[in-house]
Coordinates of C-alpha atoms and ligand atoms in Angstrom, one line a residue:
X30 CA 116.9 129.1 72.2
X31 CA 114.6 127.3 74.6
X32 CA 116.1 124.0 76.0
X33 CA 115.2 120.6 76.1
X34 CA 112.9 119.4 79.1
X35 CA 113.1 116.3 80.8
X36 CA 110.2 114.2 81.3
X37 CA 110.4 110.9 83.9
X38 CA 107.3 109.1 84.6
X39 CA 107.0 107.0 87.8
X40 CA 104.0 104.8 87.3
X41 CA 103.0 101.2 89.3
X42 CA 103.0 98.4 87.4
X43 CA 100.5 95.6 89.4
X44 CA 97.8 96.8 91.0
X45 CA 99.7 99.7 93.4
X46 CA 101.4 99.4 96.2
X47 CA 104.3 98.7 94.6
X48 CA 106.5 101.0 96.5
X49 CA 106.6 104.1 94.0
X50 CA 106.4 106.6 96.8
X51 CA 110.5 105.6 97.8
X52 CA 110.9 105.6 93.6
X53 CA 109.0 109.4 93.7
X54 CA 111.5 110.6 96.5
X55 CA 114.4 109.3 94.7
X56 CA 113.9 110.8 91.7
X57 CA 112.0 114.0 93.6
X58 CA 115.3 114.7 94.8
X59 CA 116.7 115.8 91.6
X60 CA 113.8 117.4 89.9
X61 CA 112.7 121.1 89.3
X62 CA 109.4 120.3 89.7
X63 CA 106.8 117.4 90.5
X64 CA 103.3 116.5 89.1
X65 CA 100.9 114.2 90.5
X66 CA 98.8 113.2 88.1
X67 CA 95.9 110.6 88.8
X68 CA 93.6 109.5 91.4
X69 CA 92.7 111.2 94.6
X70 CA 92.9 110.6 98.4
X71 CA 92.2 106.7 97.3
X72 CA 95.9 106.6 96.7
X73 CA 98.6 106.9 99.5
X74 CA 102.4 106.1 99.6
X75 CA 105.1 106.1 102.3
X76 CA 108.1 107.4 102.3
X77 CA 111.1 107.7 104.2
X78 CA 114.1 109.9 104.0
X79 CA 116.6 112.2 106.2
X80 CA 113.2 114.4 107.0
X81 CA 111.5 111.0 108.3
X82 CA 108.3 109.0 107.8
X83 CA 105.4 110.6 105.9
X84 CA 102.1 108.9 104.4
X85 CA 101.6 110.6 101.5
X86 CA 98.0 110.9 99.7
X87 CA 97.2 113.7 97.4
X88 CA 100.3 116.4 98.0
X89 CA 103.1 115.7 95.3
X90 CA 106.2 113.6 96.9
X91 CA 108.6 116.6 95.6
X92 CA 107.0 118.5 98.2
X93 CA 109.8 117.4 100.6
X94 CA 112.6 118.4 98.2
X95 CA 112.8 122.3 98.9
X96 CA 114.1 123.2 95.4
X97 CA 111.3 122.1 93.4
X98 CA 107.6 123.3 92.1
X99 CA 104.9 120.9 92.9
X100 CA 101.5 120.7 90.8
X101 CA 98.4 118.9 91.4
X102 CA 97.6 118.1 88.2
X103 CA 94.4 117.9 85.8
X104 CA 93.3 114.7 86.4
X105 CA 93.5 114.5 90.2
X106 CA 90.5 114.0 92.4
X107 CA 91.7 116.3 94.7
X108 CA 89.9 115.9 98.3
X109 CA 89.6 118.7 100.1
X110 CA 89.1 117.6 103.8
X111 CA 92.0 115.0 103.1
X112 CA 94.3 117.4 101.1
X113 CA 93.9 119.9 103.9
X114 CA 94.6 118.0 106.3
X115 CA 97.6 116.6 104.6
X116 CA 99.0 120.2 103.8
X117 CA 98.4 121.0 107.7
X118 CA 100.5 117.9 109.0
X119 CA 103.1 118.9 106.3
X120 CA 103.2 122.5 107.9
X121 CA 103.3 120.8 111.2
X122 CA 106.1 118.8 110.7
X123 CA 108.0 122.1 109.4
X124 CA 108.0 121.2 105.9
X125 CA 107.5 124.2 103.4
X126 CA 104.8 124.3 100.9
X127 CA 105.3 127.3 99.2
X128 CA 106.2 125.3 96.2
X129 CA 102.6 123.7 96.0
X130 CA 100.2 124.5 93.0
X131 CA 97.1 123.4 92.0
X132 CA 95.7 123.6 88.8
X133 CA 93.0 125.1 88.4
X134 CA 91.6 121.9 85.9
X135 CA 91.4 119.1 89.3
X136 CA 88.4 117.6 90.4
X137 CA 87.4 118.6 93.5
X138 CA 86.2 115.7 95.6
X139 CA 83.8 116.4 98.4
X140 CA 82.2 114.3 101.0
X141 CA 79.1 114.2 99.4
X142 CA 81.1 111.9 96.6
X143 CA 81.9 110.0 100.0
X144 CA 78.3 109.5 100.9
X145 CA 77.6 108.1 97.0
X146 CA 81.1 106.0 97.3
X147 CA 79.4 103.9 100.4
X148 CA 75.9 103.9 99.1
X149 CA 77.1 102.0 95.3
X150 CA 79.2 99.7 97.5
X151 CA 76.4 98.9 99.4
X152 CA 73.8 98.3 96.7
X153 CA 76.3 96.2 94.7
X154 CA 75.2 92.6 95.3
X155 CA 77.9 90.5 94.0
X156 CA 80.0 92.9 92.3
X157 CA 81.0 94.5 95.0
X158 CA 84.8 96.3 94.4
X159 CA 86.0 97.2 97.6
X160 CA 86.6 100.7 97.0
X161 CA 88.7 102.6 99.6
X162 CA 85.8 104.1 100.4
X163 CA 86.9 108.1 99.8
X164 CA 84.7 109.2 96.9
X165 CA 87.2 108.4 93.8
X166 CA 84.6 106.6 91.6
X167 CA 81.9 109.5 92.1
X168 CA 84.1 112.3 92.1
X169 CA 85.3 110.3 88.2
X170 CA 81.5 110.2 87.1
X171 CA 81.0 113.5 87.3
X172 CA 84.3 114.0 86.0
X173 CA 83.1 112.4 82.4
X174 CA 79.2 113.7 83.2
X175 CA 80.7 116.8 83.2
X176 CA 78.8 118.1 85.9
X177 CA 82.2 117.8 88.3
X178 CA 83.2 121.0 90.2
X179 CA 87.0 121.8 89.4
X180 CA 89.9 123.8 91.6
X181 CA 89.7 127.0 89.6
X182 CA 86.7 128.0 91.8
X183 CA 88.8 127.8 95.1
X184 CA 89.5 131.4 93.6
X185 CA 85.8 132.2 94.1
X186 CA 84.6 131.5 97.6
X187 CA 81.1 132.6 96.3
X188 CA 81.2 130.3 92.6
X189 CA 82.0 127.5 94.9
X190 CA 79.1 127.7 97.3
X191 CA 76.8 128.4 94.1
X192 CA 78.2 125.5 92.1
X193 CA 77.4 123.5 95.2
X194 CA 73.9 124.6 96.0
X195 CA 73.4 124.0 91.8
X196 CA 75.3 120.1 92.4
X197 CA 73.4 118.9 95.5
X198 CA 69.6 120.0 93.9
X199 CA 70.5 117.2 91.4
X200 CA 72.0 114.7 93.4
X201 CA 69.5 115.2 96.1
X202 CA 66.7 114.6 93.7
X203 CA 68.9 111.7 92.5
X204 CA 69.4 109.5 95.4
X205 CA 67.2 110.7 98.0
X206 CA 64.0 111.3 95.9
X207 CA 62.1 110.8 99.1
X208 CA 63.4 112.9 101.5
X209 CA 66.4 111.5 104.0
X210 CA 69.7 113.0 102.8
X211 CA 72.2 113.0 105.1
X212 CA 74.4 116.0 106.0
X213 CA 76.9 115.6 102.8
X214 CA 73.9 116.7 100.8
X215 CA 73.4 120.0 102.8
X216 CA 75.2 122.8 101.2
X217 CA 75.4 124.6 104.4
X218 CA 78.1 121.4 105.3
X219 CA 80.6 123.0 103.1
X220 CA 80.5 126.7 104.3
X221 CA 83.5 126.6 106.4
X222 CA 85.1 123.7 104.1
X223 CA 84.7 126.3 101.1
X224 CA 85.9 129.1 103.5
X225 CA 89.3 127.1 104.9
X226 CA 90.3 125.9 101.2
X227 CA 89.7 129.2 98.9
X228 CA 91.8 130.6 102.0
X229 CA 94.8 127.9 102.1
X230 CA 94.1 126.9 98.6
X231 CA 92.9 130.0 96.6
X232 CA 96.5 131.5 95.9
X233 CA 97.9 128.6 95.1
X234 CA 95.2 127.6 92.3
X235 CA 97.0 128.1 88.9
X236 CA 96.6 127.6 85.1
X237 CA 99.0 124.6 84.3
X238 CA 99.3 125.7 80.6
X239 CA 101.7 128.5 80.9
X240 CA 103.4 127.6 84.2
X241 CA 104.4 124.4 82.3
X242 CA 105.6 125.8 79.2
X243 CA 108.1 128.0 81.3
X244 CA 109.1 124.8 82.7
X245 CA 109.5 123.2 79.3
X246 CA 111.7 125.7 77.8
X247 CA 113.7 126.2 80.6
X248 CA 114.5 122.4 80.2
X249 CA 113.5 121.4 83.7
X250 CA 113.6 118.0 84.7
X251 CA 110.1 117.3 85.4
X252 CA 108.7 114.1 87.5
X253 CA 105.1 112.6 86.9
X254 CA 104.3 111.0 90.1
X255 CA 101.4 108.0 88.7
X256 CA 99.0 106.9 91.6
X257 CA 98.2 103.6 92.0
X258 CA 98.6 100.6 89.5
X259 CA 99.0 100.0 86.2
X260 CA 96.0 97.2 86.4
X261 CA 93.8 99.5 88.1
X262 CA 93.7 101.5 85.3
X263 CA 89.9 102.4 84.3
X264 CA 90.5 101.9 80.2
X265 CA 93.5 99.0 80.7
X266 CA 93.6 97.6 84.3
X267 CA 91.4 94.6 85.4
X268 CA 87.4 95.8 84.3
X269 CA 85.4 96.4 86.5
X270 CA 87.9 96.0 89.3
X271 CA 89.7 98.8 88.8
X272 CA 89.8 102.5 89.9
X273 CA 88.2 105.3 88.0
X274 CA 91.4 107.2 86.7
X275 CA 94.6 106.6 83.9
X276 CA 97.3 104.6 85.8
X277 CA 99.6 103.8 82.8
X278 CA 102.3 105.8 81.6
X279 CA 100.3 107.4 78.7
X280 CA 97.0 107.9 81.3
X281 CA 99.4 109.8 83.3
X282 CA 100.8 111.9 80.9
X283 CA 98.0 113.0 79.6
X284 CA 96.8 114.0 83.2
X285 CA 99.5 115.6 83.5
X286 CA 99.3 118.1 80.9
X287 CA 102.7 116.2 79.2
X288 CA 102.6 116.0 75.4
X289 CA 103.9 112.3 74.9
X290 CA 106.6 113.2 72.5
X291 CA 108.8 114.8 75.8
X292 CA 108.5 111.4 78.1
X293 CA 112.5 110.8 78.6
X294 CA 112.1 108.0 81.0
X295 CA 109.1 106.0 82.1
X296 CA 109.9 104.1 85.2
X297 CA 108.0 100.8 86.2
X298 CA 108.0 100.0 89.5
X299 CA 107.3 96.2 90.2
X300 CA 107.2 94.3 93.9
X301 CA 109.1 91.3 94.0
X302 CA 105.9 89.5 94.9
X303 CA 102.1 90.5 94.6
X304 CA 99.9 92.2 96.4
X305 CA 96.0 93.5 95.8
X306 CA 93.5 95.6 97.9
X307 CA 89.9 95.0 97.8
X308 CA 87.7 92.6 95.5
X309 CA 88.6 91.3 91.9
X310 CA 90.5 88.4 90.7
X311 CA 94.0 87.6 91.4
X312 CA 95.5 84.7 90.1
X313 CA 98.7 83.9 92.7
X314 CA 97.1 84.9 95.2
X315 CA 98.1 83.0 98.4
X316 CA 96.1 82.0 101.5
X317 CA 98.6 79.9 103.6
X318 CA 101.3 80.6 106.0
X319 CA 103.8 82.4 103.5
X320 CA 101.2 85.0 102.9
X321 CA 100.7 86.4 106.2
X322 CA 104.6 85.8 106.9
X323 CA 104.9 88.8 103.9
X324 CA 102.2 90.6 105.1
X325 CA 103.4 91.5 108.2
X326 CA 107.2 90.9 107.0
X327 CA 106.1 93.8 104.6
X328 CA 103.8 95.7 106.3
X329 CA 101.4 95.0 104.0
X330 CA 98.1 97.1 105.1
X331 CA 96.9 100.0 103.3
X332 CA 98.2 103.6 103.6
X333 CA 94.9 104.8 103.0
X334 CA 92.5 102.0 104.5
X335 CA 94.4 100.3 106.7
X336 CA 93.1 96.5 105.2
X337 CA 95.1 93.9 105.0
X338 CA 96.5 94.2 101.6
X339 CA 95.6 90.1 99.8
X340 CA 99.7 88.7 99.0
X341 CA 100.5 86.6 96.0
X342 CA 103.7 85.2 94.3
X343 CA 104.9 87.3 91.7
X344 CA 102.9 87.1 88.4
X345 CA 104.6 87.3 85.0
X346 CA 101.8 87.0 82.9
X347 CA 100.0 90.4 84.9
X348 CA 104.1 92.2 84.6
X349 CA 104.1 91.0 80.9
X350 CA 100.6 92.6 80.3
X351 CA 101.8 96.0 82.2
X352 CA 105.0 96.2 80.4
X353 CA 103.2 95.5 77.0
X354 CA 100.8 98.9 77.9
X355 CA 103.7 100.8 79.3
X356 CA 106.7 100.0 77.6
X357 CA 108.7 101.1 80.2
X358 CA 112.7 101.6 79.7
X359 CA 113.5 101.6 83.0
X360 CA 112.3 98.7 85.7
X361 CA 112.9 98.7 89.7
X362 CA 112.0 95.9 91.4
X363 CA 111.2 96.3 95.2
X364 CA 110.9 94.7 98.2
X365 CA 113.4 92.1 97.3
X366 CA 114.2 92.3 101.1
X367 CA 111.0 91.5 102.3
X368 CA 111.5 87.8 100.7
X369 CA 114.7 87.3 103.1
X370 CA 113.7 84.0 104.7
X371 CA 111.3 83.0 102.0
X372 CA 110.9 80.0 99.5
X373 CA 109.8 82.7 96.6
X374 CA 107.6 81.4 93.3
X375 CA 107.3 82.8 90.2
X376 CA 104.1 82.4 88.0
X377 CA 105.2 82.4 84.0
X378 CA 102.1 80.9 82.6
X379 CA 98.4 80.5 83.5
X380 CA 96.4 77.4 83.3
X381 CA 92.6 78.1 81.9
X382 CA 90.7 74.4 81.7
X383 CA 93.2 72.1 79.4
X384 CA 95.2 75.3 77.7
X385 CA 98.4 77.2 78.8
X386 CA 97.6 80.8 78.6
X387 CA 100.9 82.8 78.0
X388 CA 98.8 86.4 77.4
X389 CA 96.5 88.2 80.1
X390 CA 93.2 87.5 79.7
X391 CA 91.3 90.7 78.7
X392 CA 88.6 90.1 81.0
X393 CA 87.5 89.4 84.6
X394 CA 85.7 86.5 84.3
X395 CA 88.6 84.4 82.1
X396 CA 90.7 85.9 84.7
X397 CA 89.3 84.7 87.6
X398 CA 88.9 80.6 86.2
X399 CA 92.9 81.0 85.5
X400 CA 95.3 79.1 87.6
X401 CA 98.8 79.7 88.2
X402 CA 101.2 77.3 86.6
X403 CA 104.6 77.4 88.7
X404 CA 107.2 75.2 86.7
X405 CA 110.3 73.5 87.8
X406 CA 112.4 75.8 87.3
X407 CA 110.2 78.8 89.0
X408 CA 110.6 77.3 92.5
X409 CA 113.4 79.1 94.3
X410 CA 115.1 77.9 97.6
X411 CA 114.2 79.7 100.9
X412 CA 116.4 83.4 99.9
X413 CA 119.1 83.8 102.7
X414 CA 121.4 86.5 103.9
X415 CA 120.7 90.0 105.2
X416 CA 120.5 91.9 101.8
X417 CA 118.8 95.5 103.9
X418 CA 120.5 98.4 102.6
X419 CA 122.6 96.5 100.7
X420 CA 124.1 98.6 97.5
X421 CA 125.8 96.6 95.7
X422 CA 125.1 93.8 93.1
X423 CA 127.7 92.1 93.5
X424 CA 127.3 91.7 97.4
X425 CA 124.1 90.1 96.9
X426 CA 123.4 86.2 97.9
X427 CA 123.9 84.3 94.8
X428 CA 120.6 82.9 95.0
X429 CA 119.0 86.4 95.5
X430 CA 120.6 87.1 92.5
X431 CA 119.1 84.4 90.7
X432 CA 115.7 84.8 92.1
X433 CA 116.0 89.2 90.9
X434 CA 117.0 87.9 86.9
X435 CA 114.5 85.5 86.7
X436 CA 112.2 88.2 88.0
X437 CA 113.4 90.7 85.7
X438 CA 113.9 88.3 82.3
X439 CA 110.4 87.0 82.8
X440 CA 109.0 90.9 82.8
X441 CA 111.2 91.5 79.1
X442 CA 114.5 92.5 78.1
X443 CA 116.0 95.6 76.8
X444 CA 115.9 97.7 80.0
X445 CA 117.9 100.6 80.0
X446 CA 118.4 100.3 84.1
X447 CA 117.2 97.8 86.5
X448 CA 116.9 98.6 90.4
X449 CA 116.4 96.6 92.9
X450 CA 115.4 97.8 96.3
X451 CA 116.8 96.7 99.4
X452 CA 114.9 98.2 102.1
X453 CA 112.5 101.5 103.3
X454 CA 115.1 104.4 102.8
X455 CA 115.9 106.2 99.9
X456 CA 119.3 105.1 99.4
X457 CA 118.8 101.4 99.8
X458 CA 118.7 100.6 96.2
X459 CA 121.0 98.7 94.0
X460 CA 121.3 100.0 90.4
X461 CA 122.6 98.5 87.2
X462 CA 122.8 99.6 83.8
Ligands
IMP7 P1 88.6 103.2 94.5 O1 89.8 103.8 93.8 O2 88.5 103.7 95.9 O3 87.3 103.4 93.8 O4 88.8 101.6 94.6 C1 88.7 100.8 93.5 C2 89.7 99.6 93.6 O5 91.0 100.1 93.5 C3 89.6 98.9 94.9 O6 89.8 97.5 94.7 C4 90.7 99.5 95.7 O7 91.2 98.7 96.7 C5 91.7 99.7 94.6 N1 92.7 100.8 94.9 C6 92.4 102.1 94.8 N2 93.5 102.9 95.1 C7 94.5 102.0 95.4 C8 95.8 102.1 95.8 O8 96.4 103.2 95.8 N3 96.5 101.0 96.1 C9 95.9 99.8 96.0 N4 94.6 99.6 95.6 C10 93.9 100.7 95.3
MG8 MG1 99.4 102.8 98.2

């Protein structure tokens, strides 16, 4: 009799950032194996644990857990340059990553993708998205123009080169049609790209299908690792300010190569306040004092990019919205710490002309004419104590307390856990059931 998997899905709730990599190693720790499902080398995450610090882009977090399988999943982008590199510092550091896979169904991101990235930021005028810059969008529109080159031809040094040659005859003729192309465009770039990833890469390149039905019927316990946000999401998140893959719970499932009906857990991770990368609108966001205070309280930059990630108070109306396209059943709240010192606000309605808007507006536009309405009650005195590392509920400031339920009830009810984070290491958590 086959057993019963176990299927938890880790996804970001705003608009990334939210601190899912410390969730992924938590839950990483415990699982037979890890999937990373969405997005590319767009995405990063930090972590820290007993191994140390790691910036974490495109290799599943479950890679630092010794005991488990980790798969790059269908619907990665799945950089080459970046995720070599990446496996190298890994190796470097002394961590093992014999446990890596691929399937053979990722997207294989090159720099030519890159090139095209810079060149449709560049001709948008005033729609620019402030992309991260690392081919995500391009490597996506082949993706659904079907003309995207995929992992499974890492097993076939000489397939690659000619599904190259084939690629960059068409995009040549696309966006240099009179002459010009740079480098990216040659196909004698990629020779010893090709070369170094067939030879790291090659074995590792698998068919998910039947490796993941072992794992169902074994009754693993099984991790999907979502990349950034639930409102980046290309079908749900904030149009057209989004990224180019599935961010929600079902997007990621699906990428993953999970049938829906064996999600045990779907874990939302939401920060205690708000933050956005790049263009689009953002209803709380802040441009005072208190934001750079949390930016550099929180170390707010990007993994990837290094920007200065924009800071708002935390925005009900966007949570509401995630948790109505996620339903998730289990909620951690991060960062709380990070709001040690601070007079915290909490944004339950939006203001659009003379009506109070309670729903998320389903476009950009309406979106970006909303204002936040802060009410009496969502103003919180300046949060004191040293919570860090704290564990415990019940040792928590009382008015730290008050500011994390008002946070949580204004998000839904019927969680089956709540977390609440109190620092950068895996253990500084507080849980309650
Ligand atoms: P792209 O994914 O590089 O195409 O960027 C599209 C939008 O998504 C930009 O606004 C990026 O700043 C944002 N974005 C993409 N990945 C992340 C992420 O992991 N965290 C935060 N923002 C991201
Ligand atoms: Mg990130």
């Amino acid at each position: 009799m086959s057993r019963i998997p176990e299927v938890i899905v880790v996804v970001g709730a705003q608009w990334g950032d939210e601190g899912k990599g410390k969730e992924v190693d938590y839950q990483a720790e415990t699982a037979d194996l890890v999937i990373r499902a969405n997005g590319g080398a767009n995405a990063g995450h930090t972590v820290e644990n007993h191994l140390g610090k790691f910036a974490m882009h495109l290799i599943p977090v479950g890679i630092l857990n010794p005991d488990a399988d980790n798969l790059i999943g269908n619907g990665v982008g799945l950089s080459l340059t970046a995720s070599l590199k990446e496996h190298a510092d890994l190796k470097k550091r002394g961590v093992s990553t014999e446990r890596l896979y691929i399937s053979s169904k990722a997207q294989l991101t090159f720099p030519y993708h890159q090139t095209i990235d810079g060149l449709q930021e560049e001709r948008r005028d005033t729609s620019k998205i402030g992309t991260t810059g690392t081919g995500n969008g391009p490597t996506y529109m082949d993706k659904a123009e079907r003309s995207g080159i995929r992992a499974g031809v890492l097993r076939d040094r000489k397939r690659a080169m000619d599904l190259l040659h084939e690629v960059l005859k068409g995009k040549t003729a696309l966006y240099y049609p009179n002459g010009g192309a740079p480098d990216t465009f040659n196909p004698e770039y990629y020779e010893k790209l090709i070369r170094e990833a067939c030879e790291v890469f090659g074995e590792k390149v698998i068919n998910p299908t039947p490796f993941l039905a072992i794992h169902f019927s074994k009754g693993s316990r099984i991790l999907v690792e979502g990349a950034h946000g639930a409102l980046l999401d290309i079908d749900n998140g904030t149009y057209p300010f989004v990224t180019s893959s599935s961010c929600t719970v079902g997007g990621v499932l699906n990428a993953a190569e999970i049938p829906p009906s064996l999600l045990t857990s779907a874990i939302g991770v939401f920060k205690a306040f708000s933050t956005r990368v790049g263009e689009g609108p953002f209803v709380t966001e802040l441009d005072d004092d208190s934001a750079e205070e949390l930016r550099k309280k929180g170390d707010e930059y990007g993994t990837t990019t290094g920007r200065p990630r924009r800071i708002g108070w935390f925005d009900a109306v966007a949570s509401r919205y995630s948790q109505q396209i996620n339903h998730f059943n289990h909620v951690v709240i991060s960062k709380l710490d990070t709001l040690i010192g601070i007079s915290p606000q909490l944004c339950d309605e939006y203001a659009l002309g003379n009506t109070v808007l309670r729903d998320f507006p389903s476009d950009s536009e309406t979106l970006a004419k909303c204002i936040p309405v802060y009410r009496e009650g969502n103003y919180f005195p300046k949060l004191e104590g040293d919570i860090s590392g704290m564990q415990h509920w019940n040792d928590l400031p009382e008015n730290v307390q008050r500011y994390a339920i008002a946070l949580v009830r204004s998000i839904g009810d019927n969680f089956q856990s709540i977390t609440i984070g109190t620092g950068s290491r895996r253990e500084d958590r507080i849980t309650f059931k």
